Amino acid sequence: MATLASLILEDGERFRGRLFGANVSVSGEVVFQTGMVGYPEALTDPSYHCQLLTLTYPLIGNYGVPSDKEGEFGLSQWFESSKIHAAALIIGELSEDPSHWSSVKSLDQWLKEHGIPGLQGVDTRCLTKKIREKGTMLGKLVVDGTPEDSIPFDNPDQRNLVQEVSMKEPRVFNPSGSLRITAVDCGIKYNQIRCLAQRGARVTVVPWDHPLDANDFDGLFISNGPGDPQFCQATISNVRKMVSGRLFTHNLLGLFQCNEYLPFLMTQ
């Protein structure tokens, strides 16, 4: 008999479903993705660190999970990082009989191995509409029999998630590349590194707070990542030193982010 669980949102609304993956209760921010494929990549994407990931496509897991095979440039061929970063997976229906030439295990088995719970039987499109209309929303997945009060709503944006997912030491990919790119890892995906290296770049991935020296690279790449960027003051300070300027240059830099400049005239 299937174990039941509930997704409880911070406004009190509940979504009942059947548990798969690990038998644990978790909490975090509820987010959604609308892609038809790509659940192995999404689950291992550091941008979803500590989030309850909702997938709107109605059937998930039908092509199983591939092996963590090392591919080009020493990067995992199928995953975006070395582990699952999402705290939980919320779906409509789980495929019980996956079939694909690259599959080595089911989605259910993979989540069990990583200690990640999943919830199926949820109207994910209804949930997605709610998130879209209400904005950021916390939630918790509570397995039946677990006291709800024992699982508090956890807001992951109150801590430095970038620090949690970033590499701890610099690492070089495609060392024979002619163009030197330094990539600041704020939650970088393997495919971002791969795309740079495939274009002939020597990619040095550095931690989020690593000091930067313009003499060390020809180009600087700042990755995407999870959480509140206000925690990344070290990154902001390091990058600011790379893009400083005087007089008219400040106007140009300001236009990178908006269309207003001194003397406060709006551009069309």
CSV table of C-alpha atoms in Angstrom, one decimal:
chain,number,residue,atom,x,y,z
A,1,MET,CA,0.0,0.0,0.0
A,2,ALA,CA,1.3,3.4,-1.0
A,3,THR,CA,2.5,5.8,1.7
A,4,LEU,CA,0.6,9.1,1.6
A,5,ALA,CA,1.9,12.6,2.3
A,6,SER,CA,0.9,16.2,2.0
A,7,LEU,CA,2.4,19.3,0.5
A,8,ILE,CA,1.4,22.1,2.8
A,9,LEU,CA,1.9,25.6,1.7
A,10,GLU,CA,2.6,28.5,4.0
A,11,ASP,CA,-0.9,29.9,3.4
A,12,GLY,CA,-2.4,26.6,4.7
A,13,GLU,CA,-3.5,25.1,1.4
A,14,ARG,CA,-2.7,21.4,1.0
A,15,PHE,CA,-2.0,19.0,-1.8
A,16,ARG,CA,-2.4,15.3,-1.0
A,17,GLY,CA,-0.4,12.7,-2.9
A,18,ARG,CA,1.5,9.4,-2.8
A,19,LEU,CA,5.1,9.3,-1.6
A,20,PHE,CA,7.9,7.9,-3.7
A,21,GLY,CA,11.7,8.2,-3.3
A,22,ALA,CA,12.9,8.6,0.3
A,23,ASN,CA,10.5,8.4,3.2
A,24,VAL,CA,11.4,11.7,4.8
A,25,SER,CA,9.6,15.0,5.4
A,26,VAL,CA,11.3,18.2,4.2
A,27,SER,CA,10.6,21.9,3.8
A,28,GLY,CA,11.8,24.7,1.5
A,29,GLU,CA,10.6,27.1,-1.2
A,30,VAL,CA,8.2,25.7,-3.7
A,31,VAL,CA,9.2,26.4,-7.3
A,32,PHE,CA,8.1,25.0,-10.7
A,33,GLN,CA,9.5,24.0,-14.1
A,34,THR,CA,7.4,23.6,-17.3
A,35,GLY,CA,9.8,21.5,-19.4
A,36,MET,CA,8.7,18.2,-21.0
A,37,VAL,CA,12.0,16.5,-20.4
A,38,GLY,CA,15.2,17.1,-18.4
A,39,TYR,CA,14.3,16.0,-14.9
A,40,PRO,CA,17.8,14.5,-14.2
A,41,GLU,CA,19.3,17.9,-15.2
A,42,ALA,CA,16.8,19.9,-13.2
A,43,LEU,CA,17.2,17.9,-10.0
A,44,THR,CA,21.0,18.2,-10.2
A,45,ASP,CA,20.9,21.9,-11.1
A,46,PRO,CA,22.4,23.9,-8.1
A,47,SER,CA,19.9,26.7,-8.8
A,48,TYR,CA,17.3,24.4,-7.3
A,49,HIS,CA,19.3,23.9,-4.1
A,50,CYS,CA,16.9,23.3,-1.1
A,51,GLN,CA,13.8,23.9,-3.2
A,52,LEU,CA,10.7,21.7,-3.6
A,53,LEU,CA,10.7,21.3,-7.4
A,54,THR,CA,7.4,21.0,-9.1
A,55,LEU,CA,7.3,19.7,-12.7
A,56,THR,CA,4.1,20.5,-14.7
A,57,TYR,CA,4.5,17.8,-17.4
A,58,PRO,CA,1.9,15.1,-16.5
A,59,LEU,CA,4.2,12.0,-16.7
A,60,ILE,CA,7.7,12.1,-15.2
A,61,GLY,CA,10.3,9.3,-15.0
A,62,ASN,CA,9.4,7.6,-18.3
A,63,TYR,CA,12.9,7.4,-19.5
A,64,GLY,CA,14.5,6.5,-16.2
A,65,VAL,CA,17.8,7.9,-15.0
A,66,PRO,CA,21.2,7.5,-16.8
A,67,SER,CA,24.5,6.6,-15.3
A,68,ASP,CA,26.7,9.2,-13.8
A,69,LYS,CA,29.1,8.7,-16.7
A,70,GLU,CA,32.1,11.0,-17.1
A,71,GLY,CA,32.1,12.6,-20.5
A,72,GLU,CA,33.9,15.4,-22.3
A,73,PHE,CA,36.3,17.6,-20.2
A,74,GLY,CA,35.8,15.2,-17.2
A,75,LEU,CA,32.2,16.4,-16.7
A,76,SER,CA,29.2,14.3,-16.0
A,77,GLN,CA,27.6,13.5,-19.3
A,78,TRP,CA,24.0,13.7,-18.1
A,79,PHE,CA,23.9,15.6,-14.9
A,80,GLU,CA,24.5,19.3,-14.1
A,81,SER,CA,26.4,18.7,-10.8
A,82,SER,CA,27.7,15.9,-8.6
A,83,LYS,CA,24.5,15.4,-6.7
A,84,ILE,CA,20.7,16.1,-6.4
A,85,HIS,CA,20.2,19.7,-5.1
A,86,ALA,CA,16.4,19.9,-5.0
A,87,ALA,CA,15.0,19.1,-1.5
A,88,ALA,CA,11.9,17.3,-3.0
A,89,LEU,CA,10.2,16.5,-6.3
A,90,ILE,CA,6.5,17.2,-6.8
A,91,ILE,CA,4.8,15.6,-9.9
A,92,GLY,CA,1.5,14.6,-11.4
A,93,GLU,CA,2.3,10.9,-12.2
A,94,LEU,CA,5.4,8.8,-11.8
A,95,SER,CA,6.2,6.3,-14.6
A,96,GLU,CA,6.6,2.9,-13.0
A,97,ASP,CA,8.1,1.2,-16.1
A,98,PRO,CA,10.8,3.5,-17.5
A,99,SER,CA,12.4,2.6,-20.9
A,100,HIS,CA,15.4,4.2,-22.6
A,101,TRP,CA,18.7,3.0,-23.9
A,102,SER,CA,20.7,5.2,-21.4
A,103,SER,CA,18.6,4.3,-18.3
A,104,VAL,CA,20.3,2.4,-15.5
A,105,LYS,CA,17.7,2.9,-12.7
A,106,SER,CA,14.2,4.3,-12.1
A,107,LEU,CA,13.6,7.9,-10.8
A,108,ASP,CA,12.1,6.3,-7.7
A,109,GLN,CA,15.3,4.3,-7.0
A,110,TRP,CA,17.5,7.3,-7.7
A,111,LEU,CA,15.7,9.6,-5.3
A,112,LYS,CA,15.8,6.8,-2.6
A,113,GLU,CA,19.6,6.6,-3.0
A,114,HIS,CA,20.0,10.3,-2.5
A,115,GLY,CA,17.5,10.6,0.4
A,116,ILE,CA,15.2,12.8,-1.6
A,117,PRO,CA,11.4,12.5,-1.2
A,118,GLY,CA,8.9,12.7,-4.1
A,119,LEU,CA,5.2,13.3,-4.1
A,120,GLN,CA,3.0,12.1,-7.0
A,121,GLY,CA,-0.7,12.5,-7.7
A,122,VAL,CA,-0.6,16.3,-7.3
A,123,ASP,CA,-2.4,18.7,-9.6
A,124,THR,CA,0.9,20.3,-10.5
A,125,ARG,CA,-0.6,22.8,-13.0
A,126,CYS,CA,-3.0,24.1,-10.3
A,127,LEU,CA,-0.1,24.4,-7.9
A,128,THR,CA,2.0,26.2,-10.6
A,129,LYS,CA,-0.8,28.7,-11.3
A,130,LYS,CA,-1.0,29.5,-7.5
A,131,ILE,CA,2.8,30.1,-7.3
A,132,ARG,CA,2.7,32.2,-10.5
A,133,GLU,CA,-0.1,34.4,-9.1
A,134,LYS,CA,0.9,34.6,-5.4
A,135,GLY,CA,4.7,34.7,-5.9
A,136,THR,CA,7.3,33.1,-3.8
A,137,MET,CA,5.8,30.6,-1.4
A,138,LEU,CA,7.3,28.3,1.2
A,139,GLY,CA,6.0,24.8,1.7
A,140,LYS,CA,6.7,21.5,3.4
A,141,LEU,CA,6.3,17.9,2.4
A,142,VAL,CA,5.0,16.0,5.4
A,143,VAL,CA,4.7,12.2,5.4
A,144,ASP,CA,1.6,10.9,7.0
A,145,GLY,CA,2.3,10.0,10.7
A,146,THR,CA,4.8,12.8,11.1
A,147,PRO,CA,3.7,15.7,13.4
A,148,GLU,CA,3.3,18.7,11.1
A,149,ASP,CA,4.7,21.1,13.8
A,150,SER,CA,7.9,19.1,13.8
A,151,ILE,CA,8.6,20.3,10.3
A,152,PRO,CA,8.8,24.1,10.3
A,153,PHE,CA,8.6,26.2,7.2
A,154,ASP,CA,12.2,26.8,6.1
A,155,ASN,CA,13.1,29.8,4.1
A,156,PRO,CA,16.4,28.9,2.3
A,157,ASP,CA,16.8,32.5,1.2
A,158,GLN,CA,17.7,33.5,4.7
A,159,ARG,CA,21.1,31.9,4.4
A,160,ASN,CA,23.9,31.9,1.8
A,161,LEU,CA,23.0,29.2,-0.6
A,162,VAL,CA,25.7,30.2,-3.0
A,163,GLN,CA,28.3,29.4,-0.4
A,164,GLU,CA,26.7,26.0,0.1
A,165,VAL,CA,26.8,24.9,-3.6
A,166,SER,CA,30.0,26.7,-4.8
A,167,MET,CA,33.3,24.7,-5.4
A,168,LYS,CA,35.7,25.0,-2.5
A,169,GLU,CA,38.9,25.1,-4.6
A,170,PRO,CA,39.6,26.4,-8.2
A,171,ARG,CA,39.5,23.8,-10.9
A,172,VAL,CA,40.7,24.0,-14.5
A,173,PHE,CA,38.8,22.4,-17.4
A,174,ASN,CA,40.3,22.1,-20.9
A,175,PRO,CA,43.7,23.3,-19.8
A,176,SER,CA,45.0,23.4,-23.5
A,177,GLY,CA,42.4,26.0,-24.5
A,178,SER,CA,43.7,29.2,-26.0
A,179,LEU,CA,41.2,31.6,-24.5
A,180,ARG,CA,41.4,32.0,-20.8
A,181,ILE,CA,38.0,32.2,-19.1
A,182,THR,CA,37.5,32.5,-15.3
A,183,ALA,CA,34.1,31.3,-14.2
A,184,VAL,CA,32.9,32.4,-10.8
A,185,ASP,CA,30.9,29.5,-9.4
A,186,CYS,CA,27.7,30.8,-7.8
A,187,GLY,CA,26.0,27.6,-8.6
A,188,ILE,CA,27.4,26.8,-12.1
A,189,LYS,CA,26.0,24.0,-14.2
A,190,TYR,CA,28.3,21.5,-15.9
A,191,ASN,CA,26.8,22.4,-19.3
A,192,GLN,CA,27.9,26.0,-18.9
A,193,ILE,CA,31.5,24.8,-18.4
A,194,ARG,CA,31.1,22.4,-21.3
A,195,CYS,CA,29.8,25.1,-23.7
A,196,LEU,CA,32.8,27.4,-22.9
A,197,ALA,CA,35.3,24.6,-23.2
A,198,GLN,CA,33.8,23.4,-26.5
A,199,ARG,CA,34.5,26.8,-28.0
A,200,GLY,CA,38.2,26.5,-27.2
A,201,ALA,CA,38.4,28.2,-23.8
A,202,ARG,CA,40.5,27.2,-20.9
A,203,VAL,CA,38.0,27.4,-18.2
A,204,THR,CA,39.1,28.0,-14.6
A,205,VAL,CA,36.2,27.7,-12.2
A,206,VAL,CA,36.7,29.5,-8.9
A,207,PRO,CA,34.7,29.7,-5.7
A,208,TRP,CA,32.1,32.4,-5.3
A,209,ASP,CA,34.4,34.5,-3.0
A,210,HIS,CA,37.7,33.9,-4.8
A,211,PRO,CA,39.8,37.0,-5.4
A,212,LEU,CA,39.9,38.1,-9.1
A,213,ASP,CA,42.9,39.4,-11.0
A,214,ALA,CA,42.3,40.7,-14.6
A,215,ASN,CA,45.8,39.4,-15.5
A,216,ASP,CA,44.6,35.9,-15.0
A,217,PHE,CA,41.9,35.8,-17.7
A,218,ASP,CA,40.7,37.1,-21.0
A,219,GLY,CA,37.1,36.9,-20.1
A,220,LEU,CA,35.1,36.7,-16.9
A,221,PHE,CA,31.9,34.6,-16.5
A,222,ILE,CA,29.6,34.9,-13.5
A,223,SER,CA,27.3,31.9,-13.2
A,224,ASN,CA,23.7,31.7,-12.1
A,225,GLY,CA,22.9,30.2,-8.7
A,226,PRO,CA,20.4,29.8,-5.9
A,227,GLY,CA,19.1,32.1,-3.1
A,228,ASP,CA,19.4,35.8,-2.4
A,229,PRO,CA,22.3,37.5,-4.2
A,230,GLN,CA,22.6,40.0,-1.3
A,231,PHE,CA,24.6,37.3,0.5
A,232,CYS,CA,27.2,37.4,-2.2
A,233,GLN,CA,28.9,40.6,-1.1
A,234,ALA,CA,32.3,39.0,-1.6
A,235,THR,CA,31.4,38.3,-5.3
A,236,ILE,CA,30.0,41.8,-5.7
A,237,SER,CA,33.1,43.4,-4.3
A,238,ASN,CA,35.5,41.2,-6.5
A,239,VAL,CA,33.5,41.9,-9.7
A,240,ARG,CA,33.2,45.6,-8.9
A,241,LYS,CA,37.0,45.9,-9.1
A,242,MET,CA,36.9,44.4,-12.6
A,243,VAL,CA,34.3,46.8,-14.0
A,244,SER,CA,35.3,50.1,-12.5
A,245,GLY,CA,35.3,53.3,-14.5
A,246,ARG,CA,35.4,57.2,-14.5
A,247,LEU,CA,33.0,59.9,-15.6
A,248,PHE,CA,31.2,58.9,-18.8
A,249,THR,CA,32.1,55.3,-18.1
A,250,HIS,CA,29.9,55.3,-15.0
A,251,ASN,CA,27.0,56.2,-17.3
A,252,LEU,CA,27.7,53.3,-19.6
A,253,LEU,CA,28.0,50.9,-16.7
A,254,GLY,CA,24.7,52.1,-15.3
A,255,LEU,CA,23.0,51.4,-18.7
A,256,PHE,CA,23.9,47.8,-18.3
A,257,GLN,CA,21.1,47.5,-15.8
A,258,CYS,CA,18.7,50.3,-16.6
A,259,ASN,CA,17.8,53.0,-19.1
A,260,GLU,CA,18.2,56.0,-16.8
A,261,TYR,CA,21.3,58.1,-16.5
A,262,LEU,CA,22.5,61.6,-15.4
A,263,PRO,CA,20.9,64.1,-15.7
A,264,PHE,CA,18.1,61.6,-15.2
A,265,LEU,CA,16.7,61.6,-18.7
A,266,MET,CA,14.9,58.5,-19.8
A,267,THR,CA,16.0,56.8,-23.0
A,268,GLN,CA,13.4,55.4,-25.4
